[in-house]
Amino acid sequence: MLGRKMLYRLIDWKNGQNKRALLVKGARQVGKTFIVREFGRAHYKNFIEINFERQPTAKSAFDGDLDARTVILNLSAMGLGPFEAGRTLIFFDEIQSCPRARTAIKFLVEDGRFDYIESGSLLGIGFRDVSSYPVGFEEQVTMYPLDFEEFLWAKGVTPEVVGALREAYVGVRPVDGFLHERMMNVYREYLVVGGMPAAVTAFIENDDFSRTLRVQNSILDSYRDDISKYADREKHLAKKMFDAIPEQLNRKNKRFILADLEKGAAARKYENASMWLTEAGVAMNCFNVAALEAPLRFNEKRNLYKLYMHDTGLLCAQGMRGIQGELLGGNIEVNEGGITENAVGAELAKKGIPLYYYDKKGRSELDFVFAEGGGLSVIEVKSGKNYKTHASLDRACGEATSKLNRCMVLSKYNIEAGANGVIYYPLYMAMFL
């Protein structure tokens, strides 16, 4: 079984006071159902799972009154149970297919006898009619594909090794040469395999990348099917944007250009399609900020953005044919470094860090800017040998020294404290940001 950090989040939720229902969001096939199922069976006497797509008849339990007594009686009449107060977890999976179950959460939580977890891919959750959201009775958490640390666990790397890497990161000390090379080898595997549980399992168990690629292509097909199923009027535009992500990242300036999709395309026309993809969890917006001022969201320009995939393995499989061999062979510079930049963005997103890049009238561009330590920190992602050439970073550090917490370069090279306060970290250390 793949180790997932989400398990610890679920345990914290169970042990918390004033418990609300927990909604576990995330894209399809990131492991939501599996981790909730394992958690429920291990930590509750009774675990009741209702999947509204696999068991559509269960929706009828919510057709009438939504008070807790009526709903529980209806579910019990369907043969579900036992329902034992204080010792039962009820899991509503694919809840986007039963909007009234989402509405009923308020009354079920108020009843207080049982614990509730909801789950569903974002492919549809924000686009279904829910008559009344359970505000105040539900907390939400997003689950992502495996991050690099979880990938290391899957590869059998011990906590002691991860601890040694963390100490080097905190102390800004070079990692042992052999360990650094080994971690870069594993990181290149991670770029190609990604963090989708089925793809990671296929890779670990078979050591055969062709099987991993088949799994990835199957996941991509399911995403396209879901776009057709849930995106309604935006399906054509959403598919066009989704399929264009690899090409858009395969350039020096990785900003998403709508004109490349359609001559004279208006941002307003594609706004809902873009939002749909990010709400679905399969893509991530990285918005432009034109000033290194906190809070960043006050300076964002939502009409200027980059669009990343939530998983680099899927990105490679989607439209970059043959790139896997080059990456595994050590050429991470391929496609203008788009894969590595995407990987760092995904790692930040998994930590709940909003994605922003800095660009001031094309004069200076920084790959990532984020709030940290009471100030702002900036990251440049360098995939090639010229990792110490970074005019934009130097300029920003010089002009905004009082506002910046850390200036970092992530590359394939070892840790080093450079000039002007710039810190050089290996790409794999994005897991510690």
Coordinates of C-alpha atoms in Angstrom, one line a residue:
M1 CA 0.0 0.0 0.0
L2 CA 1.3 3.5 -0.9
G3 CA 1.9 5.7 2.1
R4 CA -0.1 8.9 1.9
K5 CA 0.1 12.0 4.1
M6 CA -3.7 12.4 3.8
L7 CA -4.0 9.5 6.3
Y8 CA -2.5 11.7 9.0
R9 CA -4.9 14.5 8.1
L10 CA -7.9 12.1 8.5
I11 CA -6.6 10.9 11.9
D12 CA -6.3 14.5 13.1
W13 CA -9.9 15.1 11.9
K14 CA -11.2 12.1 13.8
N15 CA -9.5 13.2 17.0
G16 CA -10.6 16.9 16.7
Q17 CA -13.2 18.7 18.7
N18 CA -16.5 20.1 17.4
K19 CA -16.3 17.7 14.4
R20 CA -17.8 18.6 11.2
A21 CA -18.2 16.5 8.0
L22 CA -15.0 16.3 6.0
L23 CA -15.2 16.8 2.2
V24 CA -12.1 15.3 0.5
K25 CA -11.8 16.9 -2.9
G26 CA -9.5 16.2 -5.8
A27 CA -9.2 15.1 -9.3
R28 CA -10.1 11.6 -10.4
Q29 CA -7.8 8.7 -9.4
V30 CA -5.6 10.6 -7.0
G31 CA -6.5 8.0 -4.3
K32 CA -9.3 9.6 -2.4
T33 CA -11.6 6.6 -2.1
F34 CA -8.8 4.2 -1.3
I35 CA -7.4 6.3 1.6
V36 CA -10.8 7.0 3.1
R37 CA -11.7 3.3 2.9
E38 CA -8.4 2.2 4.5
F39 CA -8.9 4.9 7.2
G40 CA -12.5 4.0 7.9
R41 CA -11.9 0.3 8.2
A42 CA -8.9 0.8 10.5
H43 CA -10.3 3.4 12.9
Y44 CA -14.0 2.7 13.2
K45 CA -16.0 -0.3 14.3
N46 CA -18.5 0.3 11.5
F47 CA -17.6 1.7 8.1
I48 CA -20.5 2.4 5.7
E49 CA -19.6 3.3 2.1
I50 CA -22.1 4.7 -0.4
N51 CA -20.9 5.5 -3.9
F52 CA -23.6 7.5 -5.7
E53 CA -22.2 6.6 -9.1
R54 CA -21.9 2.9 -8.5
Q55 CA -25.1 2.7 -6.4
P56 CA -27.5 5.3 -8.0
T57 CA -30.5 3.8 -6.2
A58 CA -29.0 5.2 -2.9
K59 CA -29.9 8.7 -4.1
S60 CA -33.5 7.9 -3.4
A61 CA -32.7 7.9 0.3
F62 CA -32.5 11.7 0.0
D63 CA -35.6 12.2 -2.1
G64 CA -37.9 13.1 0.8
D65 CA -37.3 14.9 4.1
L66 CA -33.6 15.5 4.8
D67 CA -33.7 15.3 8.6
A68 CA -31.2 12.8 10.1
R69 CA -33.7 10.3 11.3
T70 CA -35.4 10.0 7.9
V71 CA -32.2 9.7 6.0
I72 CA -30.6 7.1 8.3
L73 CA -33.9 5.0 8.3
N74 CA -33.9 5.1 4.5
L75 CA -30.3 4.0 4.2
S76 CA -30.9 1.3 6.8
A77 CA -33.9 0.1 4.8
M78 CA -31.5 -0.4 1.8
G79 CA -29.6 -2.9 3.8
L80 CA -26.8 -0.6 4.9
G81 CA -25.4 -0.6 8.4
P82 CA -25.1 -1.3 11.2
F83 CA -25.5 2.3 12.5
E84 CA -23.9 2.4 15.9
A85 CA -23.7 5.9 17.5
G86 CA -20.2 7.1 18.2
R87 CA -18.6 4.1 16.4
T88 CA -19.6 4.5 12.8
L89 CA -18.2 6.4 9.8
I90 CA -20.5 7.0 6.9
F91 CA -18.7 7.7 3.6
F92 CA -20.5 9.4 0.8
D93 CA -18.4 8.9 -2.3
E94 CA -18.9 10.7 -5.6
I95 CA -21.2 13.0 -3.8
Q96 CA -21.3 15.3 -6.8
S97 CA -23.8 12.8 -8.3
C98 CA -26.3 13.4 -5.4
P99 CA -26.6 17.1 -4.6
R100 CA -29.3 16.5 -2.0
A101 CA -26.9 14.4 0.0
R102 CA -24.6 17.4 0.2
T103 CA -27.5 19.5 1.4
A104 CA -28.4 16.9 4.1
I105 CA -24.9 17.1 5.6
K106 CA -26.0 20.0 7.8
F107 CA -28.8 18.0 9.4
L108 CA -26.7 14.8 9.7
V109 CA -23.9 16.6 11.5
E110 CA -26.3 18.4 13.8
D111 CA -27.7 15.0 14.8
G112 CA -24.2 14.1 16.1
R113 CA -24.5 10.3 16.2
F114 CA -22.1 9.4 13.4
D115 CA -19.1 10.8 11.6
Y116 CA -19.3 11.7 7.9
I117 CA -16.7 12.0 5.1
E118 CA -17.8 13.1 1.6
S119 CA -15.6 12.7 -1.4
G120 CA -15.8 13.4 -5.1
S121 CA -13.7 14.5 -7.9
L122 CA -13.9 18.2 -8.6
L123 CA -15.1 17.1 -12.0
G124 CA -18.7 18.2 -11.3
I125 CA -18.7 19.3 -7.6
G126 CA -18.8 23.0 -8.4
F127 CA -21.2 22.5 -11.3
R128 CA -24.1 20.7 -9.8
D129 CA -27.1 22.2 -8.2
V130 CA -27.0 22.1 -4.5
S131 CA -30.0 23.8 -2.9
S132 CA -28.1 24.7 0.3
Y133 CA -24.4 24.2 1.0
P134 CA -23.6 23.0 4.6
V135 CA -21.7 26.1 5.6
G136 CA -20.4 25.7 9.1
F137 CA -21.0 22.0 9.1
E138 CA -18.3 20.9 6.6
E139 CA -14.6 21.4 6.3
Q140 CA -12.8 20.8 3.1
V141 CA -9.4 19.3 2.2
T142 CA -7.9 18.7 -1.2
M143 CA -6.0 15.6 -2.1
Y144 CA -3.4 15.6 -4.8
P145 CA -1.2 13.0 -6.6
L146 CA 1.8 11.7 -4.6
D147 CA 4.3 14.4 -3.9
F148 CA 8.0 13.6 -4.2
E149 CA 8.4 12.6 -0.5
E150 CA 5.6 10.1 -0.9
F151 CA 7.2 8.9 -4.1
L152 CA 10.4 8.3 -2.1
W153 CA 8.4 6.3 0.4
A154 CA 7.0 4.2 -2.4
K155 CA 10.6 3.6 -3.7
G156 CA 11.6 2.3 -0.2
V157 CA 13.7 5.3 0.8
T158 CA 13.9 5.4 4.5
P159 CA 12.8 8.2 6.8
E160 CA 16.4 8.6 7.9
V161 CA 17.5 9.5 4.4
V162 CA 14.7 12.0 4.1
G163 CA 15.6 13.4 7.5
A164 CA 19.3 13.8 6.3
L165 CA 18.1 15.7 3.3
R166 CA 15.9 18.0 5.4
E167 CA 18.8 18.8 7.7
A168 CA 20.9 19.8 4.7
Y169 CA 18.1 21.9 3.3
V170 CA 17.6 23.7 6.6
G171 CA 21.3 24.2 7.3
V172 CA 22.1 25.1 3.6
R173 CA 24.8 22.5 3.5
P174 CA 25.7 20.3 0.5
V175 CA 24.2 16.8 0.4
D176 CA 26.7 13.9 0.2
G177 CA 27.6 13.5 -3.5
F178 CA 26.5 9.9 -3.9
L179 CA 23.1 10.7 -2.1
H180 CA 22.6 13.8 -4.3
E181 CA 23.1 11.8 -7.5
R182 CA 20.8 9.1 -6.3
M183 CA 18.1 11.6 -5.4
M184 CA 18.4 13.3 -8.8
N185 CA 18.0 9.9 -10.5
V186 CA 14.8 9.2 -8.5
Y187 CA 13.6 12.7 -9.2
R188 CA 13.9 12.2 -12.9
E189 CA 11.8 9.0 -12.5
Y190 CA 9.3 11.0 -10.6
L191 CA 9.1 13.6 -13.4
V192 CA 8.2 10.8 -15.9
V193 CA 6.0 8.6 -13.6
G194 CA 4.3 11.4 -11.7
G195 CA 2.2 10.8 -8.6
M196 CA -1.0 9.2 -9.8
P197 CA -1.3 6.1 -7.5
A198 CA -2.1 3.6 -10.3
A199 CA 0.9 4.8 -12.4
V200 CA 3.3 4.7 -9.4
T201 CA 2.1 1.2 -8.5
A202 CA 2.6 0.0 -12.0
F203 CA 6.1 1.4 -12.1
I204 CA 7.1 0.1 -8.7
E205 CA 5.7 -3.4 -9.1
N206 CA 6.7 -4.0 -12.8
D207 CA 9.7 -1.8 -13.4
D208 CA 8.3 -1.5 -16.8
F209 CA 7.6 2.0 -18.0
S210 CA 5.4 0.8 -20.9
R211 CA 2.8 -0.4 -18.4
T212 CA 3.0 3.0 -16.6
L213 CA 2.4 4.8 -19.8
R214 CA -0.7 2.7 -20.5
V215 CA -2.0 3.6 -17.1
Q216 CA -1.3 7.3 -17.7
N217 CA -3.1 7.3 -21.1
S218 CA -6.1 5.6 -19.5
I219 CA -6.3 8.3 -16.9
L220 CA -6.1 11.0 -19.5
D221 CA -8.9 9.3 -21.5
S222 CA -11.0 9.3 -18.3
Y223 CA -10.4 13.0 -17.8
R224 CA -11.5 13.7 -21.4
D225 CA -14.6 11.6 -20.8
D226 CA -15.4 13.5 -17.7
I227 CA -15.0 16.8 -19.5
S228 CA -17.6 15.6 -22.0
K229 CA -19.9 14.5 -19.1
Y230 CA -19.6 17.4 -16.8
A231 CA -18.4 20.5 -18.6
D232 CA -21.8 21.2 -20.3
R233 CA -21.5 24.2 -22.6
E234 CA -17.7 24.6 -21.9
K235 CA -16.8 21.1 -23.0
H236 CA -15.4 22.0 -26.4
L237 CA -13.4 24.9 -25.1
A238 CA -12.2 23.0 -22.0
K239 CA -11.0 20.1 -24.2
K240 CA -9.1 22.5 -26.4
M241 CA -7.4 24.2 -23.5
F242 CA -6.6 20.8 -21.8
D243 CA -5.0 19.4 -24.9
A244 CA -3.0 22.6 -25.5
I245 CA -1.2 22.6 -22.1
P246 CA 1.9 20.6 -23.2
E247 CA 2.4 22.7 -26.3
Q248 CA 2.0 26.0 -24.3
L249 CA 4.6 24.8 -21.8
N250 CA 7.0 23.8 -24.6
R251 CA 8.2 27.3 -25.1
K252 CA 10.5 29.8 -23.4
N253 CA 7.7 32.0 -22.3
K254 CA 5.2 29.6 -20.8
R255 CA 2.3 32.0 -20.4
F256 CA -0.9 30.5 -21.8
I257 CA -1.7 32.3 -25.0
L258 CA -5.3 32.0 -26.1
A259 CA -4.6 33.3 -29.5
D260 CA -2.7 30.1 -30.2
L261 CA -6.0 28.2 -29.8
E262 CA -8.1 30.5 -31.8
K263 CA -7.4 33.7 -33.8
G264 CA -8.7 36.7 -31.9
A265 CA -9.8 34.5 -28.9
A266 CA -11.3 36.6 -26.1
A267 CA -10.3 35.8 -22.5
R268 CA -14.0 36.1 -21.5
K269 CA -14.9 33.3 -24.0
Y270 CA -12.5 30.9 -22.4
E271 CA -12.8 32.1 -18.8
N272 CA -15.4 29.4 -17.7
A273 CA -13.4 26.6 -19.5
S274 CA -10.2 27.6 -17.7
M275 CA -12.0 27.8 -14.4
W276 CA -13.6 24.4 -15.0
L277 CA -10.2 22.8 -15.6
T278 CA -8.7 24.2 -12.4
E279 CA -11.8 23.5 -10.3
A280 CA -11.6 19.9 -11.7
G281 CA -8.2 19.6 -10.2
V282 CA -6.5 18.5 -13.4
A283 CA -4.8 21.9 -14.1
M284 CA -3.5 24.7 -12.1
N285 CA -3.4 28.5 -12.8
C286 CA -0.3 30.4 -12.0
F287 CA -1.3 34.1 -12.1
N288 CA 0.9 37.1 -12.9
V289 CA 1.7 39.7 -10.4
A290 CA 3.4 42.9 -11.6
A291 CA 4.6 44.0 -8.1
L292 CA 6.5 42.2 -5.4
E293 CA 4.1 43.4 -2.8
A294 CA 2.1 41.4 -0.2
P295 CA -0.6 40.3 -0.3
L296 CA 0.0 39.0 -3.7
R297 CA -3.6 38.5 -4.6
F298 CA -4.1 42.2 -4.5
N299 CA -1.6 42.5 -7.4
E300 CA -2.6 39.6 -9.5
K301 CA -3.6 40.0 -13.1
R302 CA -6.0 37.1 -13.9
N303 CA -5.9 37.7 -17.6
L304 CA -2.2 36.7 -17.6
Y305 CA -1.5 33.2 -16.4
K306 CA 0.4 30.0 -16.9
L307 CA -1.5 26.7 -16.9
Y308 CA 0.2 23.7 -15.4
M309 CA -0.9 20.1 -15.2
H310 CA -1.3 18.7 -11.7
D311 CA 0.9 15.8 -12.5
T312 CA 4.1 15.7 -14.6
G313 CA 3.7 12.1 -15.5
L314 CA 0.4 12.9 -17.2
L315 CA 1.9 15.9 -18.8
C316 CA 4.6 13.8 -20.4
A317 CA 2.1 11.2 -21.5
Q318 CA -0.3 13.8 -22.9
G319 CA 1.6 15.4 -25.6
M320 CA 5.3 15.1 -25.3
R321 CA 6.0 11.9 -27.1
G322 CA 9.4 10.4 -26.5
I323 CA 10.3 12.9 -23.8
Q324 CA 10.4 10.2 -21.1
G325 CA 13.6 8.6 -22.4
E326 CA 15.4 12.0 -22.5
L327 CA 14.3 12.8 -19.0
L328 CA 15.3 9.4 -17.6
G329 CA 18.7 9.8 -19.4
G330 CA 19.4 13.1 -17.6
N331 CA 18.3 15.7 -20.1
I332 CA 15.9 17.7 -18.0
E333 CA 16.5 20.8 -20.2
V334 CA 14.2 19.3 -22.8
N335 CA 11.2 21.4 -23.8
E336 CA 12.7 24.6 -22.4
G337 CA 12.5 23.3 -18.8
G338 CA 8.7 23.2 -18.8
I339 CA 8.5 19.8 -17.1
T340 CA 10.7 20.9 -14.2
E341 CA 8.9 24.2 -13.8
N342 CA 5.6 22.3 -13.8
A343 CA 6.9 19.9 -11.2
V344 CA 7.9 22.7 -8.8
G345 CA 4.5 24.4 -9.3
A346 CA 2.7 21.2 -8.5
E347 CA 4.8 20.7 -5.4
L348 CA 3.9 24.2 -4.1
A349 CA 0.2 23.6 -4.9
K350 CA 0.2 20.4 -2.9
K351 CA 1.4 22.4 0.1
G352 CA -1.5 24.8 -0.3
I353 CA 0.7 27.6 -1.7
P354 CA -1.1 29.8 -4.3
L355 CA 0.8 30.0 -7.5
Y356 CA 2.1 33.3 -8.8
Y357 CA 4.8 34.4 -11.2
Y358 CA 6.3 37.9 -11.4
D359 CA 6.6 39.7 -14.7
K360 CA 7.1 43.4 -14.9
K361 CA 6.4 44.6 -18.4
G362 CA 8.6 41.8 -19.8
R363 CA 11.7 43.3 -18.1
S364 CA 12.0 40.8 -15.2
E365 CA 10.3 37.4 -14.8
L366 CA 10.5 35.1 -11.8
D367 CA 9.0 31.7 -12.0
F368 CA 7.3 31.6 -8.6
V369 CA 6.6 34.2 -5.9
F370 CA 5.0 33.2 -2.6
A371 CA 4.4 34.4 0.9
E372 CA 6.8 33.0 3.5
G373 CA 8.1 34.1 6.9
G374 CA 6.3 37.4 7.0
G375 CA 7.6 38.4 3.6
L376 CA 7.9 37.1 0.1
S377 CA 10.2 34.4 -1.3
V378 CA 11.0 33.9 -5.0
I379 CA 12.1 30.9 -7.0
E380 CA 13.8 30.5 -10.3
V381 CA 13.7 27.0 -11.8
K382 CA 16.8 26.2 -13.9
S383 CA 17.1 23.0 -15.8
G384 CA 20.4 23.6 -17.5
K385 CA 24.1 24.3 -16.8
N386 CA 23.7 28.1 -16.7
Y387 CA 21.8 27.9 -13.4
K388 CA 23.9 30.7 -11.9
T389 CA 22.8 33.1 -14.6
H390 CA 19.7 34.8 -13.4
A391 CA 19.5 38.5 -14.2
S392 CA 15.8 38.8 -13.3
L393 CA 16.4 37.2 -9.9
D394 CA 19.5 39.4 -9.3
R395 CA 17.5 42.5 -10.2
A396 CA 14.6 41.6 -8.0
C397 CA 16.8 40.8 -5.0
G398 CA 18.5 44.2 -5.5
E399 CA 15.4 46.2 -5.9
A400 CA 13.2 44.6 -3.2
T401 CA 15.7 43.3 -0.6
S402 CA 13.6 44.6 2.3
K403 CA 10.5 42.7 1.0
L404 CA 12.1 39.4 0.2
N405 CA 12.6 36.5 2.7
R406 CA 14.5 34.1 0.4
C407 CA 15.8 34.2 -3.1
M408 CA 16.2 30.6 -4.4
V409 CA 17.3 28.8 -7.5
L410 CA 16.2 25.2 -8.0
S411 CA 18.4 23.2 -10.4
K412 CA 20.0 19.7 -10.8
Y413 CA 23.0 20.8 -8.8
N414 CA 23.8 20.5 -5.1
I415 CA 23.1 23.0 -2.3
E416 CA 25.2 26.2 -2.3
A417 CA 24.9 29.6 -0.7
G418 CA 25.6 32.0 -3.5
A419 CA 26.2 35.7 -3.9
N420 CA 23.6 38.4 -3.1
G421 CA 21.9 36.0 -0.7
V422 CA 20.8 33.6 -3.4
I423 CA 20.4 30.0 -2.2
Y424 CA 20.9 27.1 -4.7
Y425 CA 18.9 24.0 -4.0
P426 CA 18.4 20.7 -5.9
L427 CA 15.1 20.4 -7.6
Y428 CA 14.0 17.6 -5.4
M429 CA 14.2 19.8 -2.3
A430 CA 11.0 21.6 -3.4
M431 CA 9.4 19.0 -1.2
F432 CA 10.7 21.0 1.9
L433 CA 9.5 24.4 0.9

